[in-house]
C-alpha positions as semicolon CSV with decimal commas, in nm:
position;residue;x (nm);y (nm);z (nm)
1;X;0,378;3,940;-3,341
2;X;0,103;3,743;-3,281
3;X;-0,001;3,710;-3,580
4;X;0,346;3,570;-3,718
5;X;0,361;3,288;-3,432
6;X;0,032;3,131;-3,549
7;X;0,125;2,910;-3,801
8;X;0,436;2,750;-3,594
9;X;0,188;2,661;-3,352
10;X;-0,059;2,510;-3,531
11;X;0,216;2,298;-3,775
12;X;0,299;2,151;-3,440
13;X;-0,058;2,097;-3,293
14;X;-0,060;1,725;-3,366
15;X;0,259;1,633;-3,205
16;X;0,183;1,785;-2,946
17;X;-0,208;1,678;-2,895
18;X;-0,058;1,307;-2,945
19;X;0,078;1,348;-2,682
20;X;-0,145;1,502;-2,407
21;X;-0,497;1,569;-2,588
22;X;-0,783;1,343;-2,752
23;X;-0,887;1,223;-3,060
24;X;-1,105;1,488;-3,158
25;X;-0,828;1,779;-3,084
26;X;-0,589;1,547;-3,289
27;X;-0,828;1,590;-3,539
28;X;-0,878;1,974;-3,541
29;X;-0,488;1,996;-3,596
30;X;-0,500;1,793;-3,866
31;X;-0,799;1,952;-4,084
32;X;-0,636;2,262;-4,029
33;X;-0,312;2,197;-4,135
34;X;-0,443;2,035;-4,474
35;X;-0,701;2,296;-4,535
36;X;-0,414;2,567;-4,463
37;X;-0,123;2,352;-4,710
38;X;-0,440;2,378;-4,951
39;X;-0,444;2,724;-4,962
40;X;-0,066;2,743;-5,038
41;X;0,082;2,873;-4,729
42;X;0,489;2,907;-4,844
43;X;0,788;3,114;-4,862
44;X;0,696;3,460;-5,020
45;X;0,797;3,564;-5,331
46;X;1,118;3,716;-5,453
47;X;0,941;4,074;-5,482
48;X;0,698;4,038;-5,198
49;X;1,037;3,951;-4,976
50;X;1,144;4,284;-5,129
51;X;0,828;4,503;-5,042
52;X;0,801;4,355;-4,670
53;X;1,182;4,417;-4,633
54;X;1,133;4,791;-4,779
55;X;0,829;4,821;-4,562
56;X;0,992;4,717;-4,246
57;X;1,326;4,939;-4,310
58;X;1,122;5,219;-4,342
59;X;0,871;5,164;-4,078
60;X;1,202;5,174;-3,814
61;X;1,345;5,548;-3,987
62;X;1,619;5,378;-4,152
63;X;1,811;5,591;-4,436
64;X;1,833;5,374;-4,739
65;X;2,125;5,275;-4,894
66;X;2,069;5,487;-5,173
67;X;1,981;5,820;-5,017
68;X;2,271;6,076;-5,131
69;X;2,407;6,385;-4,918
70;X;2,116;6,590;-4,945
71;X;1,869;6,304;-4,786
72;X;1,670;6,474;-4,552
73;X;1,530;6,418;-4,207
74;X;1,169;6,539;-4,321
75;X;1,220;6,284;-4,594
76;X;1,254;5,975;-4,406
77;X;0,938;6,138;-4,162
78;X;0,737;6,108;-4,480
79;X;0,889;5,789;-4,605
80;X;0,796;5,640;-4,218
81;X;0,451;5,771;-4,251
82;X;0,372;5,609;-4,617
83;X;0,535;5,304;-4,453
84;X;0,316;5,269;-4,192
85;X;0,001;5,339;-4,409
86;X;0,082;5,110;-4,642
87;X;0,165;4,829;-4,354
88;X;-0,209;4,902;-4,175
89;X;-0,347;4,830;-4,490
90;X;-0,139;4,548;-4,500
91;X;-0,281;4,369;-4,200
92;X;-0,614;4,457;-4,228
93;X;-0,624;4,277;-4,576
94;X;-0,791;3,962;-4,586
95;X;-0,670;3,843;-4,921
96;X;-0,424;3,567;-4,819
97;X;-0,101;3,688;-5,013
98;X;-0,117;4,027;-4,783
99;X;-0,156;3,807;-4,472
100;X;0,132;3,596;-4,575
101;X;0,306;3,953;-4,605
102;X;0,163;4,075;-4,306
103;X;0,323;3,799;-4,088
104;X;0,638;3,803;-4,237
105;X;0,687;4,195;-4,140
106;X;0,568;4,187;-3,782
107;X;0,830;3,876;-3,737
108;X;1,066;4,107;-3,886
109;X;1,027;4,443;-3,682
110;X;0,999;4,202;-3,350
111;X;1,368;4,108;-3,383
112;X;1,452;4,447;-3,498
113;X;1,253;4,689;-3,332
114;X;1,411;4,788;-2,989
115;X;1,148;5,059;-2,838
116;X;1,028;5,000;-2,501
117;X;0,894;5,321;-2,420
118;X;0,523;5,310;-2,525
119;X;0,194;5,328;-2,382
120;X;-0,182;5,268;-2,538
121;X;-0,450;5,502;-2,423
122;X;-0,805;5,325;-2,545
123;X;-1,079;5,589;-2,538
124;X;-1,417;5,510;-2,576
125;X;-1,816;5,562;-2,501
126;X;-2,135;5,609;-2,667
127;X;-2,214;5,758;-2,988
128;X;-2,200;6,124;-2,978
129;X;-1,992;6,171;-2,635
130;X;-1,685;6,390;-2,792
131;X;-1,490;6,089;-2,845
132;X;-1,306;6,241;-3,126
133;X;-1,274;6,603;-3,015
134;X;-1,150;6,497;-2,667
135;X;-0,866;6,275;-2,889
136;X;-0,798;6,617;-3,024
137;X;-0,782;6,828;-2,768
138;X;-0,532;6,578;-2,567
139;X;-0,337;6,490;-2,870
140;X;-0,285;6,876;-2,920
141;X;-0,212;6,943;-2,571
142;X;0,074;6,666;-2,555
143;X;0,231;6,755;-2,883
144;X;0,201;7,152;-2,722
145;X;0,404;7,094;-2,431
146;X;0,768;7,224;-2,411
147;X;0,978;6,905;-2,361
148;X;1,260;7,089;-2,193
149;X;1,091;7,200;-1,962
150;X;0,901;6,866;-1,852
151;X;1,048;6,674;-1,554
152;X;0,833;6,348;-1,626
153;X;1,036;6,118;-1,831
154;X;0,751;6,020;-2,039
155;X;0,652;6,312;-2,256
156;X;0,611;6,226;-2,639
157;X;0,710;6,340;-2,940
158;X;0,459;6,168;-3,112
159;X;0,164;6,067;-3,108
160;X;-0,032;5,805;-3,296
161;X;-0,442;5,809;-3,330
162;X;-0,630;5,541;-3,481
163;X;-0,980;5,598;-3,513
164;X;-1,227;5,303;-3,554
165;X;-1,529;5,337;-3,763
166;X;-1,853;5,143;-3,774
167;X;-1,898;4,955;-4,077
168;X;-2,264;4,934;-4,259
169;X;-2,395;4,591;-4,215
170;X;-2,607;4,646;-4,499
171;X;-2,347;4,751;-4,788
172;X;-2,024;4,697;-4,550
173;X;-1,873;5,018;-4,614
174;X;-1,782;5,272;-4,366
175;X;-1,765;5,678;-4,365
176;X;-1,429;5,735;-4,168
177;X;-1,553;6,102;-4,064
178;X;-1,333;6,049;-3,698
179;X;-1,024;6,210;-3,910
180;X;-1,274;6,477;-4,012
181;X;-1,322;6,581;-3,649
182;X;-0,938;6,636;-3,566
183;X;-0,858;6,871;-3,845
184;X;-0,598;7,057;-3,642
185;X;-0,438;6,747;-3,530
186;X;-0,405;6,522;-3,872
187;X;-0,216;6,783;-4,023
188;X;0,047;6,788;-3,725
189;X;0,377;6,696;-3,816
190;X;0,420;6,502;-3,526
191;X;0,095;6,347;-3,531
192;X;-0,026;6,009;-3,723
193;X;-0,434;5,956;-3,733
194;X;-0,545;5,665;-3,880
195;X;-0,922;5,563;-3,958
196;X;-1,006;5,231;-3,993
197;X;-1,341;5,062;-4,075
198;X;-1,476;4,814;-3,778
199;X;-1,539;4,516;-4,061
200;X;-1,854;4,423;-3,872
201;X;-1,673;4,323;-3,578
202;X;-1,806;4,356;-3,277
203;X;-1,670;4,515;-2,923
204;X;-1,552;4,868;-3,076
205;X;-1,249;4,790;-3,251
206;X;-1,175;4,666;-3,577
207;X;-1,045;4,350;-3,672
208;X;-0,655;4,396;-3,655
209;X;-0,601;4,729;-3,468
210;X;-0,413;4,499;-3,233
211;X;-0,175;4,493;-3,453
212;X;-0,207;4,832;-3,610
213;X;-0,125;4,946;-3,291
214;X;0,184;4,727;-3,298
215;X;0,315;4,872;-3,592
216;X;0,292;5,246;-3,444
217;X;0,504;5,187;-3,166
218;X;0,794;4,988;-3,454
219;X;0,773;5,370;-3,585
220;X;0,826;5,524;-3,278
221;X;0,491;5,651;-3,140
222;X;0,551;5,686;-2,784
223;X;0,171;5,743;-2,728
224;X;-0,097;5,518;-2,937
225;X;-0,427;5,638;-2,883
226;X;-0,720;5,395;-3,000
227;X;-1,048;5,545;-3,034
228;X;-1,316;5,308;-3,054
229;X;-1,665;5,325;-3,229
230;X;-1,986;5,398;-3,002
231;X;-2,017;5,162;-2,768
232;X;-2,288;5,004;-2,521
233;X;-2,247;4,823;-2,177
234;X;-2,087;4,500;-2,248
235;X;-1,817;4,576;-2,560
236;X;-1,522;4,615;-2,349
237;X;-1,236;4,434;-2,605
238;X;-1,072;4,765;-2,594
239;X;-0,964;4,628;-2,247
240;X;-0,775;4,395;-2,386
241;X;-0,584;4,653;-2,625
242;X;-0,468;4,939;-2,443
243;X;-0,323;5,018;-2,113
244;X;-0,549;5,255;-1,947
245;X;-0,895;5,192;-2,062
246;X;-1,078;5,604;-2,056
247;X;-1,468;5,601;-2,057
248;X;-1,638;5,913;-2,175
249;X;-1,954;5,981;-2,022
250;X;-2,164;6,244;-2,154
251;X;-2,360;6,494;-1,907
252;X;-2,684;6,333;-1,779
253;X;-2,560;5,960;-1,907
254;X;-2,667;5,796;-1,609
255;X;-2,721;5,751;-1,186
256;X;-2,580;5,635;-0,906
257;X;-2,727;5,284;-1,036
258;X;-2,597;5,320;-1,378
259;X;-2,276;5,322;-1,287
260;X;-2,308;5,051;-1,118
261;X;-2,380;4,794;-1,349
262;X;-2,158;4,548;-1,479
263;X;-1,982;4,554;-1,823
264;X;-1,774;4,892;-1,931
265;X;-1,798;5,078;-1,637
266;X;-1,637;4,793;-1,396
267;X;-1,337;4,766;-1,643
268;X;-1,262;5,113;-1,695
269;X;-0,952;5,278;-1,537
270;X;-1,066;5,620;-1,602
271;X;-1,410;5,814;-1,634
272;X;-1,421;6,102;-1,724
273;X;-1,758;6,347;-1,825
274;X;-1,694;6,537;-2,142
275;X;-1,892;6,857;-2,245
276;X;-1,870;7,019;-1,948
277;X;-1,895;7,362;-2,072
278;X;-2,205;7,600;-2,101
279;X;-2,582;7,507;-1,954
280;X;-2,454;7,143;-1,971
281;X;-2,157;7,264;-1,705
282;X;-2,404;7,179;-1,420
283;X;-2,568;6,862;-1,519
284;X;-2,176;6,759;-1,633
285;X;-2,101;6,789;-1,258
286;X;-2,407;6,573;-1,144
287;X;-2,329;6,344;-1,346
288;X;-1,941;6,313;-1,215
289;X;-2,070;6,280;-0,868
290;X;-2,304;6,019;-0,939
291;X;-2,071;5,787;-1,094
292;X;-1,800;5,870;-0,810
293;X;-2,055;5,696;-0,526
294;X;-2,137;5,439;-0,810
295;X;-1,720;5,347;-0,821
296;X;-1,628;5,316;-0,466
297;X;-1,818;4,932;-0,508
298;X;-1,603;4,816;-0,794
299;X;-1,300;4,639;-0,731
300;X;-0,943;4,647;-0,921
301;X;-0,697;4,395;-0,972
302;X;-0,350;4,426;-0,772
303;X;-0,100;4,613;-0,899
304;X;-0,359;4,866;-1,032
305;X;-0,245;5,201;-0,983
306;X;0,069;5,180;-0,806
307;X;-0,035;4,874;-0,551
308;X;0,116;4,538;-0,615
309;X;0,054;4,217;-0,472
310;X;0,204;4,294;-0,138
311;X;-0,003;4,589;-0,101
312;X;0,348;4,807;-0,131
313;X;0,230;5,122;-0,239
314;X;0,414;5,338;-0,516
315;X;0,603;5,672;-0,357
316;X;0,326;5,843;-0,535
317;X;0,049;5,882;-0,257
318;X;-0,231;6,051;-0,504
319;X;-0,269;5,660;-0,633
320;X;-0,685;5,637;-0,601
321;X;-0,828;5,334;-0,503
322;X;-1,097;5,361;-0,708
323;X;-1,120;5,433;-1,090
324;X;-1,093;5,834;-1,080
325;X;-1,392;6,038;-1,231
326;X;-1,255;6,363;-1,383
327;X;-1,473;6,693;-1,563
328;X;-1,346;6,769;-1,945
329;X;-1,436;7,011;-2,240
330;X;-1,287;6,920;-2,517
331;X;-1,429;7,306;-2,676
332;X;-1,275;7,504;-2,394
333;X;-0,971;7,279;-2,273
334;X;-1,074;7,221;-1,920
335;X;-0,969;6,938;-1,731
336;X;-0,690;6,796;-2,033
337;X;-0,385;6,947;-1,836
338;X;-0,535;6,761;-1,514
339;X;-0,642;6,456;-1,775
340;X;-0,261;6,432;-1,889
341;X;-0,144;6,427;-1,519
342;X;-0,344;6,120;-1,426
343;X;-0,233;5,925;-1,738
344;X;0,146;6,015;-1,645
345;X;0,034;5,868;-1,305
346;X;-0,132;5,574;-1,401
347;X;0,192;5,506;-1,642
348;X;0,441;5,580;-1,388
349;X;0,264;5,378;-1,099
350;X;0,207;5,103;-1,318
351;X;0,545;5,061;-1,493
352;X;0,677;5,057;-1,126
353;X;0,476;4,718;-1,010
354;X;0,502;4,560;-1,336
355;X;0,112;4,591;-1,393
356;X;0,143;4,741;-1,719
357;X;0,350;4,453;-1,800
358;X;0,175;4,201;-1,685
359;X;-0,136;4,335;-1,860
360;X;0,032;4,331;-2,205
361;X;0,103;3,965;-2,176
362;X;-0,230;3,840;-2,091
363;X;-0,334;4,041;-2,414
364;X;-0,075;3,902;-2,618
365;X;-0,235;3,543;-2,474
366;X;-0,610;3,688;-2,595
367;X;-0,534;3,792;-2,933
368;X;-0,373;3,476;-3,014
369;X;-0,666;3,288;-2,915
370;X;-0,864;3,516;-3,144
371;X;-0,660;3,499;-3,427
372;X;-0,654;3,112;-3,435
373;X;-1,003;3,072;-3,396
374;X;-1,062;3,303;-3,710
375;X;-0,795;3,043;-3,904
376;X;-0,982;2,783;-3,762
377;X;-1,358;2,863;-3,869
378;X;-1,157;3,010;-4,212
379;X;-1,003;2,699;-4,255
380;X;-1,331;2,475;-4,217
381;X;-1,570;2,713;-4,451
382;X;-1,287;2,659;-4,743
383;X;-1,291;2,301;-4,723
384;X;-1,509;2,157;-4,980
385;X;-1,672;1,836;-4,793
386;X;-1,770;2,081;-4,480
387;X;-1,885;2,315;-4,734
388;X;-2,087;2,073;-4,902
389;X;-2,239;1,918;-4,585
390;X;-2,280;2,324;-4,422
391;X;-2,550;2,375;-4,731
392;X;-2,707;2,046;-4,691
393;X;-2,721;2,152;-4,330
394;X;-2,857;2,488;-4,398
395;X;-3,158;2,366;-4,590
396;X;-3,295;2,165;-4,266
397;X;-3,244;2,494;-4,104
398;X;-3,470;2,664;-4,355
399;X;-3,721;2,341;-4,324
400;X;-3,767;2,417;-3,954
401;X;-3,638;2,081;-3,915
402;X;-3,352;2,117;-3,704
403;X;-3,230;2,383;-3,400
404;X;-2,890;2,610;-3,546
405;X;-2,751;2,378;-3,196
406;X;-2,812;2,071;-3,300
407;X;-2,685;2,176;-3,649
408;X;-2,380;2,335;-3,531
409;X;-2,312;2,026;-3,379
410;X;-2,356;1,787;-3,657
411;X;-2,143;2,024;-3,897
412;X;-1,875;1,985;-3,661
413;X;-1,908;1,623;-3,665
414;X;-1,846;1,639;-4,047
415;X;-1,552;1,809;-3,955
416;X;-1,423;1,534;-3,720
417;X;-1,539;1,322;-4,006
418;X;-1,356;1,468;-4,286
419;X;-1,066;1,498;-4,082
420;X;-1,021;1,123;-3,976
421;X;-1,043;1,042;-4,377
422;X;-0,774;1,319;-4,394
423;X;-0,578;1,126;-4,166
424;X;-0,632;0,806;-4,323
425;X;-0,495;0,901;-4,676
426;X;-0,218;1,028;-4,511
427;X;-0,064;0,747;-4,361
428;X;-0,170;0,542;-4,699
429;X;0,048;0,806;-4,924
């Protein structure tokens, strides 16, 4: 995955900046490529080849060689599942043998995996909305439908949930209650939630559920649902992990005005008021027609829902041209049946034009940007000399002697520094 295409790209970053870049980007592919080499980045081990090979076998529902007559289906269902536990943790490790790991099985299920047929819901809003009981309620609807009798070609048999957590950014643990909230639907056979702690990072997901999500669809999850934690106006990376991107509003969130800020609301594809059930049924409803007059000003990319670039419109003439703003209870079920419909829609439409397409490889493009700045900032705070100079630097900050700018800038510097002397006793070996 993305991940596993990191490292060929930056072993060839000088070449290629010799060619068409400056000094000082020469430079940044050098540092990195020692401080990386430092760290020991080579061939796995004869056992760790083993587990990622075992892992990835698995992951796909593969019978092992081993399994006798009386292997069961159930068996290898169970053997998937501890797979893909096992692999999540894998990739959200940060010790550097389990990234090494890591890498080595997404290359692997890439050139085996063969599984087109997927989609990622992202559902998110503020703290207390239903997030996780709407998850529920839709997970258990999908998995309740008779498949036989469904004439939509996309109607899965399972369904993947991974539930992001806030992390404490005092001790830098996290609860993982979200599982505790779908009680009927984690003990579904067909049904896979996941919690996963947020690591401090900021925008609602954690740090790798790009590629936990990844590794859902190599098991065969059809549907991959990513709840996020509680979010505010401007943390919209879910965006750039899912397909449809579902805001849940709760009743009496907001105005006409509200909804028409910037930030979460303009990149949402769906919105969609939860509780509406009981005395909050009526203020539910306000609140849905508020934020339909706030919508009608935002403005979608082509190709979103069913319209591509040529303004050919999809045979399917209930495409909205505005992000549609649906009533839900997750207690009493209303509005999931109509919820599922518009998802099927937005699938269907957006398969058609290639959107959905499209969409995944711009986010393939944004997590690999993300990923190698992490190994770049991870590669300068382990080399010693920037170390060094970053506490020297540091105690100017603490004098009041220098803006954390100007001192960002003159750590880089040291950088550029220690890199050119890198350089140097390279061509002198």
């Amino acid at each position: 995955m993305v991940r596993s295409v990191l490292l060929q790209l930056v072993r060839c970053s000088a070449q290629q900046h010799s060619l068409n870049c400056n000094h000082h980007q020469r430079r940044i592919g050098s540092i990195f490529i020692t401080t990386s080499c430092n760290r020991g980045i080579s061939s796995l081990s004869e056992e760790d080849d083993k587990t990622v090979d075992r892992l990835a076998h698995d992951i796909l529902g593969k019978p092992r060689s081993d399994d006798g007559d009386g292997y069961k289906t159930s068996s290898q269902t169970m053997r998937q599942r501890i797979a893909l536990s096992k692999s999540i943790t894998l990739v959200e490790s940060k010790a550097w043998k389990h990234r090494k790991m890591a890498d080595s099985l997404l290359d692997r299920l890439m050139k085996d995996s063969s599984n087109t047929n997927t989609f990622r819901l992202g559902i998110c809003g503020p703290p207390g909305v239903g997030k996780s009981s709407i998850v529920e309620a839709l997970g258990l609807y999908i998995l309740g439908l008779d498949k036989n009798e469904q004439e939509d070609a996309f109607c899965p048999e399972k369904v993947a949930v991974l539930a992001i957590d806030p992390s404490s950014h005092v001790t830098g643990g996290s609860i993982l209650g979200d599982k505790t909230r779908m009680s009927q639907l984690s003990y579904h056979s067909n049904a896979y939630v996941r919690p996963s702690p947020s690591s401090g990072v900021l925008g609602g997901l954690g740090a790798y559920t790009y590629d936990a999500a990844s590794l859902c669809e190599f098991a065969n999850y059809e549907l991959t649902i990513i709840e996020t934690v509680g979010v505010g106006q401007s943390e919209v990376e879910l965006a750039e992990c899912c397909d449809l991107f579902l805001l849940l509003l709760a009743p009496g969130g907001g105005d006409e005005l509200q909804g028409s800020k910037k930030g979460i609301v303009e990149v949402a594809d769906v919105l969609v008021v939860n509780k509406a059930d009981g005395e909050l049924h009526d203020v539910a409803r306000k609140t849905a027609n508020e934020y339909k007059k706030a919508v009608g000003l935002l403005r979608k990319p082509a190709g979103w829902w069913g319209t591509n670039k040529n303004d050919h419109v999809c045979s399917d003439d209930r495409s909205p041209a505005t992000p549609p703003v649906l009533l839900c209870s997750a207690r009493t079920g209303l509005g999931i049946p109509e919820l599922w419909d518009l998802i099927k829609t937005y699938r269907q439409n957006g398969k058609i034009t290639g959107y959905i397409d499209e969409k995944r490889r711009n986010q393939r493009r944004y997590w690999l940007t993300k990923y190698l700045r992490e190994h770049v900032l991870e590669a300068a705070k382990n080399d010693a000399r920037t170390r060094k100079r970053k506490e020297e630097i540091e105690l100017d900050l603490d004098n009041g002697s220098v803006a954390p700018r100007l001192a960002a800038s003159e750590l880089w510097s040291s950088i550029i520094t220690a890199s050119s002397e890198n350089n140097a006793n390279t061509k002198t070996e």
